Amino acid sequence: MGEEKEGLLILTDSFQERQIAVPCSSKMFDEFKSRMNNPKHQTELSDILFNVIKWQTELSLELVIINVDNGHYSAILSNTDSLEQVPIDGAQAVLLNYISKDKIPLFIEEKLFLKQSSVYDMKAKGVSLPVNTLSSSMLRKAMEKAIEAENYELASQLRDELNRRQTNTHENNATEESSK
């Protein structure tokens, strides 16, 4: 079974005091890298569509990261005038904010931010990550490394998180089956 490579998008608060890490697919990560390395080259369909929408409407939109579950952030794209909302992946919300050059502001619920964030240090060589931020494949890799390093306490915590996710998945599948 091939595993998809993943990246982390690091977001800071406006004071650059705290940060969160949003996991994303390698495809999403590569898209960010390409945009950051060549910000004037914006011919992707998403850029074109954003400009068409901007030219044709006076929409007032905002993005809010609302939850993290099993290594996956979820967000909503809201029309602040009509209060209509569309669910969106957390990493996609970050990309949409980037494409719009902050014209579609990105927020995170305060309680979630305080729970998931760590102190921001621009000179840090790594980043602290809550276990619930890691995908299952990242957890398995981290558990393997912890075992190799004989850090059995960490390995057992990672194993417990993987087991919790597996139990939740089975319970959710059973609930879906019984509601049919």
GROMACS .gro file of C-alpha atoms in nm:
model
  180
    1MET     CA    1   0.000   0.000   0.000
    2GLY     CA    2   0.160   0.329  -0.112
    3GLU     CA    3   0.147   0.620   0.129
    4GLU     CA    4   0.092   0.973   0.011
    5LYS     CA    5   0.358   1.218   0.119
    6GLU     CA    6   0.238   1.507   0.329
    7GLY     CA    7   0.350   1.856   0.423
    8LEU     CA    8   0.277   2.104   0.696
    9LEU     CA    9   0.155   2.460   0.651
   10ILE     CA   10   0.261   2.673   0.948
   11LEU     CA   11   0.024   2.957   1.038
   12THR     CA   12   0.091   3.222   1.302
   13ASP     CA   13  -0.135   3.463   1.483
   14SER     CA   14  -0.116   3.830   1.380
   15PHE     CA   15   0.135   3.901   1.660
   16GLN     CA   16   0.355   3.606   1.557
   17GLU     CA   17   0.342   3.470   1.911
   18ARG     CA   18   0.164   3.137   1.850
   19GLN     CA   19   0.147   2.896   1.559
   20ILE     CA   20  -0.049   2.599   1.434
   21ALA     CA   21   0.054   2.340   1.178
   22VAL     CA   22  -0.202   2.239   0.917
   23PRO     CA   23  -0.119   1.907   0.746
   24CYS     CA   24  -0.170   1.894   0.371
   25SER     CA   25  -0.112   1.657   0.081
   26SER     CA   26   0.212   1.674  -0.114
   27LYS     CA   27   0.012   1.810  -0.411
   28MET     CA   28  -0.121   2.098  -0.199
   29PHE     CA   29   0.224   2.159  -0.050
   30ASP     CA   30   0.379   2.170  -0.399
   31GLU     CA   31   0.114   2.420  -0.508
   32PHE     CA   32   0.208   2.649  -0.218
   33LYS     CA   33   0.578   2.617  -0.295
   34SER     CA   34   0.521   2.698  -0.661
   35ARG     CA   35   0.314   3.008  -0.574
   36MET     CA   36   0.566   3.129  -0.318
   37ASN     CA   37   0.862   3.078  -0.552
   38ASN     CA   38   0.691   3.257  -0.840
   39PRO     CA   39   0.412   3.483  -0.704
   40LYS     CA   40   0.360   3.667  -1.033
   41HIS     CA   41   0.288   3.349  -1.228
   42GLN     CA   42  -0.079   3.291  -1.146
   43THR     CA   43  -0.238   3.100  -1.428
   44GLU     CA   44  -0.386   2.815  -1.225
   45LEU     CA   45  -0.760   2.769  -1.266
   46SER     CA   46  -0.815   2.866  -0.902
   47ASP     CA   47  -0.645   3.203  -0.960
   48ILE     CA   48  -0.845   3.268  -1.274
   49LEU     CA   49  -1.175   3.178  -1.108
   50PHE     CA   50  -1.097   3.398  -0.809
   51ASN     CA   51  -1.038   3.694  -1.042
   52VAL     CA   52  -1.358   3.628  -1.238
   53ILE     CA   53  -1.558   3.617  -0.913
   54LYS     CA   54  -1.387   3.932  -0.786
   55TRP     CA   55  -1.465   4.119  -1.109
   56GLN     CA   56  -1.827   4.007  -1.127
   57THR     CA   57  -1.946   4.036  -0.770
   58GLU     CA   58  -1.917   4.224  -0.446
   59LEU     CA   59  -1.920   3.909  -0.237
   60SER     CA   60  -1.808   3.943   0.121
   61LEU     CA   61  -1.646   3.612   0.214
   62GLU     CA   62  -1.446   3.475   0.504
   63LEU     CA   63  -1.285   3.145   0.594
   64VAL     CA   64  -1.297   2.993   0.942
   65ILE     CA   65  -1.109   2.682   1.054
   66ILE     CA   66  -1.355   2.517   1.290
   67ASN     CA   67  -1.232   2.169   1.381
   68VAL     CA   68  -0.956   1.911   1.368
   69ASP     CA   69  -1.028   1.540   1.366
   70ASN     CA   70  -0.794   1.251   1.294
   71GLY     CA   71  -0.524   1.473   1.147
   72HIS     CA   72  -0.761   1.672   0.931
   73TYR     CA   73  -0.862   2.035   0.979
   74SER     CA   74  -1.202   2.139   0.850
   75ALA     CA   75  -1.319   2.490   0.773
   76ILE     CA   76  -1.614   2.680   0.635
   77LEU     CA   77  -1.629   2.938   0.361
   78SER     CA   78  -1.895   3.191   0.461
   79ASN     CA   79  -2.078   3.459   0.270
   80THR     CA   80  -2.097   3.721   0.546
   81ASP     CA   81  -2.393   3.896   0.380
   82SER     CA   82  -2.624   3.599   0.320
   83LEU     CA   83  -2.472   3.383   0.598
   84GLU     CA   84  -2.452   3.089   0.356
   85GLN     CA   85  -2.173   2.845   0.437
   86VAL     CA   86  -1.981   2.583   0.245
   87PRO     CA   87  -1.762   2.322   0.415
   88ILE     CA   88  -1.401   2.324   0.294
   89ASP     CA   89  -1.081   2.142   0.381
   90GLY     CA   90  -0.855   2.337   0.620
   91ALA     CA   91  -0.552   2.331   0.387
   92GLN     CA   92  -0.773   2.442   0.096
   93ALA     CA   93  -0.895   2.731   0.311
   94VAL     CA   94  -0.535   2.839   0.368
   95LEU     CA   95  -0.466   2.819  -0.007
   96LEU     CA   96  -0.780   3.020  -0.091
   97ASN     CA   97  -0.674   3.287   0.158
   98TYR     CA   98  -0.329   3.295  -0.005
   99ILE     CA   99  -0.469   3.314  -0.359
  100SER     CA  100  -0.698   3.601  -0.259
  101LYS     CA  101  -0.404   3.787  -0.102
  102ASP     CA  102  -0.603   3.810   0.224
  103LYS     CA  103  -0.911   3.952   0.048
  104ILE     CA  104  -1.087   3.644   0.185
  105PRO     CA  105  -0.970   3.657   0.545
  106LEU     CA  106  -0.883   3.339   0.731
  107PHE     CA  107  -0.975   3.291   1.096
  108ILE     CA  108  -0.958   3.002   1.339
  109GLU     CA  109  -1.197   2.956   1.627
  110GLU     CA  110  -1.021   3.090   1.937
  111LYS     CA  111  -1.076   2.783   2.154
  112LEU     CA  112  -0.940   2.558   1.878
  113PHE     CA  113  -0.641   2.787   1.822
  114LEU     CA  114  -0.552   2.791   2.190
  115LYS     CA  115  -0.581   2.412   2.210
  116GLN     CA  116  -0.384   2.336   1.893
  117SER     CA  117  -0.123   2.611   1.889
  118SER     CA  118   0.228   2.626   2.028
  119VAL     CA  119   0.468   2.911   2.091
  120TYR     CA  120   0.607   3.052   1.765
  121ASP     CA  121   0.984   3.075   1.735
  122MET     CA  122   1.112   3.188   1.396
  123LYS     CA  123   1.454   3.033   1.470
  124ALA     CA  124   1.318   2.693   1.574
  125LYS     CA  125   1.442   2.393   1.377
  126GLY     CA  126   1.113   2.205   1.422
  127VAL     CA  127   0.755   2.255   1.526
  128SER     CA  128   0.543   2.109   1.806
  129LEU     CA  129   0.243   1.917   1.682
  130PRO     CA  130  -0.057   1.795   1.878
  131VAL     CA  131  -0.114   1.424   1.811
  132ASN     CA  132  -0.463   1.490   1.673
  133THR     CA  133  -0.305   1.704   1.398
  134LEU     CA  134  -0.110   1.414   1.253
  135SER     CA  135  -0.256   1.191   0.986
  136SER     CA  136  -0.265   0.819   1.056
  137SER     CA  137   0.027   0.760   0.820
  138MET     CA  138   0.230   1.028   1.002
  139LEU     CA  139   0.141   0.865   1.335
  140ARG     CA  140   0.257   0.524   1.213
  141LYS     CA  141   0.589   0.670   1.092
  142ALA     CA  142   0.639   0.857   1.420
  143MET     CA  143   0.561   0.539   1.616
  144GLU     CA  144   0.818   0.343   1.414
  145LYS     CA  145   1.080   0.611   1.480
  146ALA     CA  146   0.994   0.616   1.852
  147ILE     CA  147   1.039   0.237   1.870
  148GLU     CA  148   1.372   0.259   1.683
  149ALA     CA  149   1.484   0.526   1.933
  150GLU     CA  150   1.356   0.306   2.219
  151ASN     CA  151   1.117   0.581   2.329
  152TYR     CA  152   0.848   0.334   2.430
  153GLU     CA  153   0.637   0.584   2.621
  154LEU     CA  154   0.592   0.799   2.310
  155ALA     CA  155   0.537   0.489   2.096
  156SER     CA  156   0.257   0.372   2.326
  157GLN     CA  157   0.089   0.716   2.317
  158LEU     CA  158   0.100   0.712   1.936
  159ARG     CA  159  -0.033   0.354   1.930
  160ASP     CA  160  -0.317   0.457   2.161
  161GLU     CA  161  -0.411   0.745   1.928
  162LEU     CA  162  -0.412   0.509   1.627
  163ASN     CA  163  -0.631   0.263   1.818
  164ARG     CA  164  -0.869   0.543   1.923
  165ARG     CA  165  -0.907   0.648   1.560
  166GLN     CA  166  -0.967   0.292   1.448
  167THR     CA  167  -1.233   0.247   1.717
  168ASN     CA  168  -1.401   0.575   1.617
  169THR     CA  169  -1.399   0.470   1.251
  170HIS     CA  170  -1.561   0.134   1.333
  171GLU     CA  171  -1.824   0.304   1.553
  172ASN     CA  172  -1.902   0.561   1.281
  173ASN     CA  173  -1.934   0.286   1.018
  174ALA     CA  174  -2.166   0.084   1.246
  175THR     CA  175  -2.382   0.393   1.307
  176GLU     CA  176  -2.405   0.459   0.932
  177GLU     CA  177  -2.500   0.098   0.862
  178SER     CA  178  -2.774   0.095   1.129
  179SER     CA  179  -2.927   0.418   0.997
  180LYS     CA  180  -2.976   0.271   0.647
   0.00000   0.00000   0.00000
